[in-house]
Short mmCIF file of C-alpha atoms and ligand atoms in Angstrom, two decimals:
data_model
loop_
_atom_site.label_atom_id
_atom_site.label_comp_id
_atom_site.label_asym_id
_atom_site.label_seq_id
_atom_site.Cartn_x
_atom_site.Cartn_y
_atom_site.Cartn_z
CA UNK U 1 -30.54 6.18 -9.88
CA UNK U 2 -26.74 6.49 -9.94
CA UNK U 3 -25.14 3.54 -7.79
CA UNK U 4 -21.98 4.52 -5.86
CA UNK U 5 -19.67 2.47 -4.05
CA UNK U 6 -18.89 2.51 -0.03
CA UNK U 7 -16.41 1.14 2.15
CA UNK U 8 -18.48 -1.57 4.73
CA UNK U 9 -15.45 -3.10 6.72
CA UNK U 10 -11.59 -2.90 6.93
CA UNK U 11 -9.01 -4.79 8.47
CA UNK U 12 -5.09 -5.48 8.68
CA UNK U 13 -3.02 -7.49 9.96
CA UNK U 14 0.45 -8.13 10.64
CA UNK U 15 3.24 -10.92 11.16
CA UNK U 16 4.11 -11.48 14.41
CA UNK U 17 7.97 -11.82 13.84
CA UNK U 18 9.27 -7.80 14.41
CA UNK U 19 12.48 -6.68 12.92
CA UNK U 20 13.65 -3.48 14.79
CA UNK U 21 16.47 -0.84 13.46
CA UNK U 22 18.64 -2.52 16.33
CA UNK U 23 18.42 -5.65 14.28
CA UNK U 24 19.37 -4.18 11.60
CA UNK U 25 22.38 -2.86 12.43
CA UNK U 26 23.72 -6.17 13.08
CA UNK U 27 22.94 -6.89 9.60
CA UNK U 28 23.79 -3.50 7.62
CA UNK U 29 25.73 -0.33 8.36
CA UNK U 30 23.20 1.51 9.43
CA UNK U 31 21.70 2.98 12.79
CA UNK U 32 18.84 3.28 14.61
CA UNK U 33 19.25 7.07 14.31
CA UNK U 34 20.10 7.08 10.62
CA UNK U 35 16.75 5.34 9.91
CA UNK U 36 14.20 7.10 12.09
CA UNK U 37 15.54 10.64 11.07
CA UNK U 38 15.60 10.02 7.03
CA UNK U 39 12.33 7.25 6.90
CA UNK U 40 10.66 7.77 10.77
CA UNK U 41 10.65 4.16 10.69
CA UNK U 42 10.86 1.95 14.06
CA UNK U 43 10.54 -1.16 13.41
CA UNK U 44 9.05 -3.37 10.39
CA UNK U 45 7.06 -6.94 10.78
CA UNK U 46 8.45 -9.55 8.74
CA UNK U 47 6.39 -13.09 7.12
CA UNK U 48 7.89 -16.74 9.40
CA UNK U 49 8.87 -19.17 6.78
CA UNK U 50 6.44 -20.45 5.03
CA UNK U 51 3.92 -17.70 5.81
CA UNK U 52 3.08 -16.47 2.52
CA UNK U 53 1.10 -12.79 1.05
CA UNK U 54 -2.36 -15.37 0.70
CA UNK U 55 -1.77 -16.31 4.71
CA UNK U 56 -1.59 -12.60 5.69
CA UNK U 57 -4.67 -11.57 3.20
CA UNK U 58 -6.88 -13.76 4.70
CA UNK U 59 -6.34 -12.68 8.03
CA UNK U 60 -6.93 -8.84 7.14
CA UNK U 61 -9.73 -10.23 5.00
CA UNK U 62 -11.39 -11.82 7.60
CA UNK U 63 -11.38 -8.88 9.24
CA UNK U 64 -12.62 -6.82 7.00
CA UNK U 65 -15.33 -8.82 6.57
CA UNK U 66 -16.01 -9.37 10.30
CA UNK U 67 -16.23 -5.48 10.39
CA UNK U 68 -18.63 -5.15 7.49
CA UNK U 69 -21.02 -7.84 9.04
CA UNK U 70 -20.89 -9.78 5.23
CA UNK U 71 -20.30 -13.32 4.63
CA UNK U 72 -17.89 -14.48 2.36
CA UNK U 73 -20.74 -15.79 0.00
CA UNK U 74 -21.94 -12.09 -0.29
CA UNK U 75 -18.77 -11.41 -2.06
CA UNK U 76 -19.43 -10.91 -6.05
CA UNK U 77 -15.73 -10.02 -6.69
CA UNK U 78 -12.14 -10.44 -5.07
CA UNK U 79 -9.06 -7.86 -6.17
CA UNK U 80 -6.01 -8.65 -4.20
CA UNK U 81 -3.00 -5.96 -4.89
CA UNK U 82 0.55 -7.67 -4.75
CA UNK U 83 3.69 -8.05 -5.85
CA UNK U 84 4.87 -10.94 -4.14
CA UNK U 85 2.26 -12.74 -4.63
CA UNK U 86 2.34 -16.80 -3.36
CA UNK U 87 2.38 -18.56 -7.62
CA UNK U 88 3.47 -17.70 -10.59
CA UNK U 89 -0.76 -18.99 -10.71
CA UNK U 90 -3.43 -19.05 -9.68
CA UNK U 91 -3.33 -15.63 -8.54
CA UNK U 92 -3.51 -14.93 -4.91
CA UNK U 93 -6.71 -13.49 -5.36
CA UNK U 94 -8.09 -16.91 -6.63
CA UNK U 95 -5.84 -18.56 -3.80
CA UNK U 96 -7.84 -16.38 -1.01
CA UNK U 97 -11.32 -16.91 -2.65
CA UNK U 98 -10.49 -20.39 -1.61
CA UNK U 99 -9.71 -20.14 1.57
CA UNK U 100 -12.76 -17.69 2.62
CA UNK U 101 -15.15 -20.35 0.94
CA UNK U 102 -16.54 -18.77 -1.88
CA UNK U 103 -16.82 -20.02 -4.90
CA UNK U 104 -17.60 -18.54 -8.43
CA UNK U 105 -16.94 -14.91 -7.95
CA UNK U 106 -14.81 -13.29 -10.08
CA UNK U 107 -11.03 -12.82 -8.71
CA UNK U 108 -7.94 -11.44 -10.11
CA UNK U 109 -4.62 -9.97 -9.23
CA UNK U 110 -3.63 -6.18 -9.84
CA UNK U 111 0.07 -5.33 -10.27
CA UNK U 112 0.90 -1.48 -9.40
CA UNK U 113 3.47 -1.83 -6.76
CA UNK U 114 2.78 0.34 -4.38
CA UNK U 115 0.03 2.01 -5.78
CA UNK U 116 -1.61 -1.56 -5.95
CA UNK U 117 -4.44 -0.87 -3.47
CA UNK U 118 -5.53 2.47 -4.81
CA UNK U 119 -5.78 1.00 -8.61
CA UNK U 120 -7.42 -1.96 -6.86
CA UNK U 121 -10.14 0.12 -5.34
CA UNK U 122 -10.62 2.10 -8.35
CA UNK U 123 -11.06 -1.20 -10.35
CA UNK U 124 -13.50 -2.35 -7.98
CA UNK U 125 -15.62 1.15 -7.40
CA UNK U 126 -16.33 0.83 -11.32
CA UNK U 127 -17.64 -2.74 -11.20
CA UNK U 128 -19.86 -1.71 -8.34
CA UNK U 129 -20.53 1.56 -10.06
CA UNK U 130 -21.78 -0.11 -13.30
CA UNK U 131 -23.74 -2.88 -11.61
CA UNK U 132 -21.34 -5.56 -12.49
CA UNK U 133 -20.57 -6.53 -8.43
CA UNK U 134 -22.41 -5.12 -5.72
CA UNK U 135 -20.23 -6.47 -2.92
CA UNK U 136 -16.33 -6.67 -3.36
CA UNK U 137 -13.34 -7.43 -1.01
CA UNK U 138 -10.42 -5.46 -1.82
CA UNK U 139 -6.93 -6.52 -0.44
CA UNK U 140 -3.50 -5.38 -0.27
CA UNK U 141 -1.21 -7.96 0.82
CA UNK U 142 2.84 -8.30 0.87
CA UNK U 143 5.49 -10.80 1.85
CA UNK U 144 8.08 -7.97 0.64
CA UNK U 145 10.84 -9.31 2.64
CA UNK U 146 11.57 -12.20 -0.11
CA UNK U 147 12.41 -9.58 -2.38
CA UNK U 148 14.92 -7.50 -0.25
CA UNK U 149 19.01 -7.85 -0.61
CA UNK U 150 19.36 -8.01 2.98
CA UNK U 151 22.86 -6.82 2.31
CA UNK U 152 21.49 -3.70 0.99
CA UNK U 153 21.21 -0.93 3.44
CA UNK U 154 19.38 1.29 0.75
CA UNK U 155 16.55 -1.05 0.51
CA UNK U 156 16.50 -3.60 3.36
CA UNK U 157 15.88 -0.90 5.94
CA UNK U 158 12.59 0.39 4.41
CA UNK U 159 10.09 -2.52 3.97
CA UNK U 160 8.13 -4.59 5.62
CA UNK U 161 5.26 -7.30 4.84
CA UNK U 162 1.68 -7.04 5.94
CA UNK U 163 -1.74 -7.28 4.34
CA UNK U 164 -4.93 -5.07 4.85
CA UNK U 165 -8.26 -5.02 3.13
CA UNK U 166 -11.87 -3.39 2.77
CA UNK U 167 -14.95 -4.31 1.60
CA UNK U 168 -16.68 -2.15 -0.57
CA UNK U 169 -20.76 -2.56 -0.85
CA UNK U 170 -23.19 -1.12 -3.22
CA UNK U 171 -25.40 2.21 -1.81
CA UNK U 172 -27.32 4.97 -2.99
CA UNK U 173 -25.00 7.56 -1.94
CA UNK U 174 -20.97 8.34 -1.99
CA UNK U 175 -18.86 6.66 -0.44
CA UNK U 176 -16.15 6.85 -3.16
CA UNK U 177 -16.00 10.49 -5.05
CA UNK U 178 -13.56 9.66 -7.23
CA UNK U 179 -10.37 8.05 -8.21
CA UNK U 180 -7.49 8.56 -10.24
CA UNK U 181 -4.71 6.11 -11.52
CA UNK U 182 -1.38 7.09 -12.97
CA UNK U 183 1.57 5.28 -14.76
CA UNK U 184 4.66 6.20 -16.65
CA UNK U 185 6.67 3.10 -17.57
CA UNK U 186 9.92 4.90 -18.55
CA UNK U 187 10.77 5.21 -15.11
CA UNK U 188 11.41 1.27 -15.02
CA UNK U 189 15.03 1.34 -13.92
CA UNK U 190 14.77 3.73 -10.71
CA UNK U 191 12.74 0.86 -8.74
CA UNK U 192 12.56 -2.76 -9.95
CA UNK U 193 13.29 -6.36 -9.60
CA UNK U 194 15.54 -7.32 -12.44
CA UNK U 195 14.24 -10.67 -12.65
CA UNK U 196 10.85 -12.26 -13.76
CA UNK U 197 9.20 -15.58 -15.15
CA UNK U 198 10.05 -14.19 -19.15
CA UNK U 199 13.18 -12.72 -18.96
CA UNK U 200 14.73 -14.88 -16.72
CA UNK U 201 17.00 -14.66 -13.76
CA UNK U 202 20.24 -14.45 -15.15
CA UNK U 203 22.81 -12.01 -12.99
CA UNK U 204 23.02 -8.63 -13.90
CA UNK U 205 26.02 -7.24 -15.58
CA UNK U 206 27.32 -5.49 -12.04
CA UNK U 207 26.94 -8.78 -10.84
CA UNK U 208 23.56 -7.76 -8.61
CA UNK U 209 21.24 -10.79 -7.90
CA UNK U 210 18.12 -10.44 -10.30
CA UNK U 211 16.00 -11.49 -7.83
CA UNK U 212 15.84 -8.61 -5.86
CA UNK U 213 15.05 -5.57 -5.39
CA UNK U 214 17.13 -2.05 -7.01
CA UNK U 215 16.07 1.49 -5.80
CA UNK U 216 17.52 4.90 -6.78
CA UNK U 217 16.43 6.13 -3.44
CA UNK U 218 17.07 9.50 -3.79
CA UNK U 219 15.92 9.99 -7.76
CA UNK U 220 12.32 8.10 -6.62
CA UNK U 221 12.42 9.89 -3.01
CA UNK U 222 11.77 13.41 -5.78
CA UNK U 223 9.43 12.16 -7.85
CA UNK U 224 7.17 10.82 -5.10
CA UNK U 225 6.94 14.01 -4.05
CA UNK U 226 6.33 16.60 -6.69
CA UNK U 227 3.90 13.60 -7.96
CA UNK U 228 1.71 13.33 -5.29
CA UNK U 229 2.00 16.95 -4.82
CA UNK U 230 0.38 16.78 -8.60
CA UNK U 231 -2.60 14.29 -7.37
CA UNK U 232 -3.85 16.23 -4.58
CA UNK U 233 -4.36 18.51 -7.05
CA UNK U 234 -6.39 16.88 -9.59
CA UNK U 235 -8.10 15.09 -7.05
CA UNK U 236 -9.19 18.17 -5.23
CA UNK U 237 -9.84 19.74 -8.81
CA UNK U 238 -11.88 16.94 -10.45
CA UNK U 239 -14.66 17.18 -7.14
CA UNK U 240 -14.43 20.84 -6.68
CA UNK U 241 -13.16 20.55 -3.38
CA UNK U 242 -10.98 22.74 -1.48
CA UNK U 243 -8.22 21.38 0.82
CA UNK U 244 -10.26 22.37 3.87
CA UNK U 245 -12.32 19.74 2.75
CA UNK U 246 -10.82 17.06 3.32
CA UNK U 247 -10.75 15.41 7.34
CA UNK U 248 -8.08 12.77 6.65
CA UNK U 249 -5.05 12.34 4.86
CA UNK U 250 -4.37 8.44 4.66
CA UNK U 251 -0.88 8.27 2.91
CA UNK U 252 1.62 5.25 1.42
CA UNK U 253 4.04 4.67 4.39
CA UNK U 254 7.36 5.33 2.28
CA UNK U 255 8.92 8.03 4.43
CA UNK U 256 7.66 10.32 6.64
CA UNK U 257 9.23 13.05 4.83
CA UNK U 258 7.70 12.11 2.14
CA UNK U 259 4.40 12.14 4.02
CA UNK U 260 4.91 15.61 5.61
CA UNK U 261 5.75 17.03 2.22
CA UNK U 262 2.66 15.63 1.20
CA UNK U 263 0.44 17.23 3.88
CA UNK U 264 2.32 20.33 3.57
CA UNK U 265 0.76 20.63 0.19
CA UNK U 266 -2.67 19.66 1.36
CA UNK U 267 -2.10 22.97 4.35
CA UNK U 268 -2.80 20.08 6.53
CA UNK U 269 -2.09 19.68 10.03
CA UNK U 270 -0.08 16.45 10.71
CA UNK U 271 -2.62 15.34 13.12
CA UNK U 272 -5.02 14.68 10.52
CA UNK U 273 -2.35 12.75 8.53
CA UNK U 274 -2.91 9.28 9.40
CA UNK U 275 1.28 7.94 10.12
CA UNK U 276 1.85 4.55 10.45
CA UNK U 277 4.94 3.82 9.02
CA UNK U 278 7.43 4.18 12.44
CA UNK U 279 5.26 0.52 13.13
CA UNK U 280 5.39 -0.86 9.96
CA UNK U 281 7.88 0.49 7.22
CA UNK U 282 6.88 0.17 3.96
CA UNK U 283 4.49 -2.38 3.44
CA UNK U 284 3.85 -1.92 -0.29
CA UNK U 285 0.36 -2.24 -1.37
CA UNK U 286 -0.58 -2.90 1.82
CA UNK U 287 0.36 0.18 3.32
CA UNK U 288 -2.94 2.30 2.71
CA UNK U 289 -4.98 -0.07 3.71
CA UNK U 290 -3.23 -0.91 7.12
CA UNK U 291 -3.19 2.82 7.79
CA UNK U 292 -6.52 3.33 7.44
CA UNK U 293 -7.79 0.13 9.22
CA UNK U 294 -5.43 1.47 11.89
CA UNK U 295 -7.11 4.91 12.28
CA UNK U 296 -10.62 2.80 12.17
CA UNK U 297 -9.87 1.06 14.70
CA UNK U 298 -8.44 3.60 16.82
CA UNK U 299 -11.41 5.73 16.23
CA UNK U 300 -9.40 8.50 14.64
CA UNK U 301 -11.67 8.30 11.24
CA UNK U 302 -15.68 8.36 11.95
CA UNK U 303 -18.50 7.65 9.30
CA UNK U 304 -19.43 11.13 7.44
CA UNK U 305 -15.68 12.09 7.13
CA UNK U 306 -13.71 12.69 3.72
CA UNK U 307 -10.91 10.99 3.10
CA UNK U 308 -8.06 11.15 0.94
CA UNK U 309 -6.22 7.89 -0.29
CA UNK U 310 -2.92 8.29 -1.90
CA UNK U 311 -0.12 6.06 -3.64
CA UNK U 312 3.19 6.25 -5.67
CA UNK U 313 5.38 3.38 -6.46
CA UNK U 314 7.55 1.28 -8.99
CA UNK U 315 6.08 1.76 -12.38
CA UNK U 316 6.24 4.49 -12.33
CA UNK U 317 2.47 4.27 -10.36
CA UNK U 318 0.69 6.89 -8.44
CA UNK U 319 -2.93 7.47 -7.69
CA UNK U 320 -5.73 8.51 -4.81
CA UNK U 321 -8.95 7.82 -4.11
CA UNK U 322 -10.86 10.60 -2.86
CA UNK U 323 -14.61 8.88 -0.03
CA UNK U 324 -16.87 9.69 2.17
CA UNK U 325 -16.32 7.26 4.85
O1 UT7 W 1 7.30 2.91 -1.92
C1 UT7 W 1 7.54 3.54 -3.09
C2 UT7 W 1 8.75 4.10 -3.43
N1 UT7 W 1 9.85 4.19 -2.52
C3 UT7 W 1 10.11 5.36 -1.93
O2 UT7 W 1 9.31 6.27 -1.96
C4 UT7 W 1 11.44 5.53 -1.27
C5 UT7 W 1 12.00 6.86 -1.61
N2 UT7 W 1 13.34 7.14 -1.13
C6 UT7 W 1 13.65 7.33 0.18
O3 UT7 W 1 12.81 7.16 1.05
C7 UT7 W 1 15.02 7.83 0.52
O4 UT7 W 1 15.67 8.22 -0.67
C8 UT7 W 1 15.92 6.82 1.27
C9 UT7 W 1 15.39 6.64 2.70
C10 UT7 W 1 15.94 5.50 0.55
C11 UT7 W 1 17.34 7.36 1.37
O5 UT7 W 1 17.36 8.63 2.01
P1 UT7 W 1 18.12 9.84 1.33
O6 UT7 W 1 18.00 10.98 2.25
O7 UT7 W 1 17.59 10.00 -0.07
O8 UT7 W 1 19.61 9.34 1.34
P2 UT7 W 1 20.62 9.13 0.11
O9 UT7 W 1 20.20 7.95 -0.70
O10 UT7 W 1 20.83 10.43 -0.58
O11 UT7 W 1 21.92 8.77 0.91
C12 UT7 W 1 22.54 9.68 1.84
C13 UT7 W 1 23.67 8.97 2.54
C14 UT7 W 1 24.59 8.22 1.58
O12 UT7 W 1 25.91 8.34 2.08
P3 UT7 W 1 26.92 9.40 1.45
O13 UT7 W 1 27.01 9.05 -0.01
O14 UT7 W 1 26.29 10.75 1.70
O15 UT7 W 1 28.16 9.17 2.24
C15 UT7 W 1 24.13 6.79 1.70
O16 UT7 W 1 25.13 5.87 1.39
O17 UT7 W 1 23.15 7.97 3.42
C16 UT7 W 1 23.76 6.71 3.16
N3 UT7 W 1 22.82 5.65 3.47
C17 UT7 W 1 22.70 5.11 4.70
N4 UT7 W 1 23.33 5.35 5.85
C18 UT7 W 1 22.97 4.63 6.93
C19 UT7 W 1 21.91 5.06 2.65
N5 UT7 W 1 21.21 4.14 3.32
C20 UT7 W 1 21.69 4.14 4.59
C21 UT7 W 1 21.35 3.42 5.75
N6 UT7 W 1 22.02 3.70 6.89
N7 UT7 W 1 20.40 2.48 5.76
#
């Protein structure tokens, strides 16, 4: 008998400490107005000092786990998505795992940006898939504010940090249909850090500060769309599914116009678009997941319903995930 993975729990969480657009525009030239009509974003929550990505996952974690009525010793395996993540090592994956109380499971870190959640679900629906886990807690978690030029309006505006997470259980039925991960490297340059461990963080030539973040807003703003336009696609394709099929759109938060374009594609109503991101900005790999904990929670998304998942990010990344919740 086939063995297919299902989502038990989720759960999010956020800092407490809220930056608004009226903060902002103490800080950048920008304006409240500017933001909300070209990102719909409101208002982003932002790590205290000290708080790092492995404080926020194991809130959301806790959560998730709360909600799936498991015990951290159930857990068999531990993906966290990040790219801020709290060492160079352990991983923050390895970092949580201590902090729940388990010990011996396997645990690792997945790098995709924003896409990190989706390829960290699809990881973990093939080790439950092949037998190799049977329970596995599945985070996204950012501190992206360490990363942000907060003297760069193009960037600083957008994100926010947050973690959210699922657990994912063994069962006899679907749960996850299907998932799909993308990546095309030679779009390094439109959204990157300069910097890293390797190469070091010497200035950059135009004198920006390696350290931090560097968007082509616009250039990436196009290829998130006609990309995820793309995914629907295949993911619809590969399950023989029509677009009527599918209850709930649960998006990356990287622009609502982004989002709409998105669900345009999909003929979908934006009521059954899950939209979180006037709360929360960009969140990075944390985004999907506090959406659809969100909607959860709300009682928006019920058991029986099918869901679609999508990402796009630095990389270039994309990908979905296609369940039955
Ligand atoms: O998470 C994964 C990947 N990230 C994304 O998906 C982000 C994708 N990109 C975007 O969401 C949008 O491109 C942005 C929100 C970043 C920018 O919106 P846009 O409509 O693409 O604006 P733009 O970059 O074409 O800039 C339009 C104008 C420019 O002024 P001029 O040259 O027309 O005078 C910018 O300098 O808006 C200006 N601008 C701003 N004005 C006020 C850029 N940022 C701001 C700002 N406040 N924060």
């Amino acid at each position: 008998m086939s063995i297919y993975s299902r989502i038990a729990g989720t759960g999010s969480y956020l800092p407490e400490k809220v930056l608004s657009n009226h903060d902002l525009e103490k800080m950048v030239e920008t304006s409240d107005q500017w933001i909300q009509e070209r990102t719909g974003i409101k208002k982003r929550h932002i790590a205290e000092a000290g708080q790092t990505t492995c404080d926020l996952a194991e809130q959301a974690a806790a959560r998730a786990l709360k909600a799936a009525g498991k015990t951290a010793q159930e857990i068999d395996l531990i993906v966290v998505a990040t790219t801020t993540p709290d060492k160079i090592f352990p991983s923050t994956a390895c970092l949580l795992q201590q902090r729940l109380g388990n010990h011996g499971c396997a645990a690792f870190d997945i790098q995709a940006v924003c896409t990190g959640f989706v390829y960290a679900m699809g990881v973990a629906d093939k080790f439950i898939k092949t037998g190799a886990a049977r329970t596995a807690l599945v985070v996204g978690a950012e501190t992206l504010s360490r990363i942000l030029d907060w003297n760069d309006r193009g960037t600083c505006i957008l994100f926010g940090d947050g973690a959210g997470a699922v657990v994912l259980e063994a069962a006899d039925k679907p749960g996850i249909l299907s998932t799909h991960l993308h990546a095309d490297g030679a779009y390094e340059e439109l959204l990157h850090v300069p910097g890293g461990i390797s190469r070091g963080f010497d200035m950059e030539a135009d004198g920006a500060d390696p350290h931090f973040m560097q968007m082509k807003g616009n250039e990436v703003f196009k290829m998130a769309v006609n990309t995820l336009g793309r995914i629907v696609d295949e993911t619809l394709a590969a399950n023989g599914m029509k677009k009527s099929d599918i209850d709930w759109l649960v998006p990356h938060q990287a622009n609502i116009r982004i989002i709409k374009a998105t669900a345009r594609k999909l003929s979908m109503d934006m009521d059954n678009v899950v939209v979180t991101i006037g709360e929360h900005g960009n969140t990075s790999a944390a985004s999907v997941p506090l959406a659809l904990d969100t909607a959860v929670k709300d009682g928006r998304i019920k058991r029986g319903e099918t869901l679609l998942l999508e990402a796009f990010g630095g990389g270039f990344t994309w990908g979905s995930v296609l369940l039955n919740y």
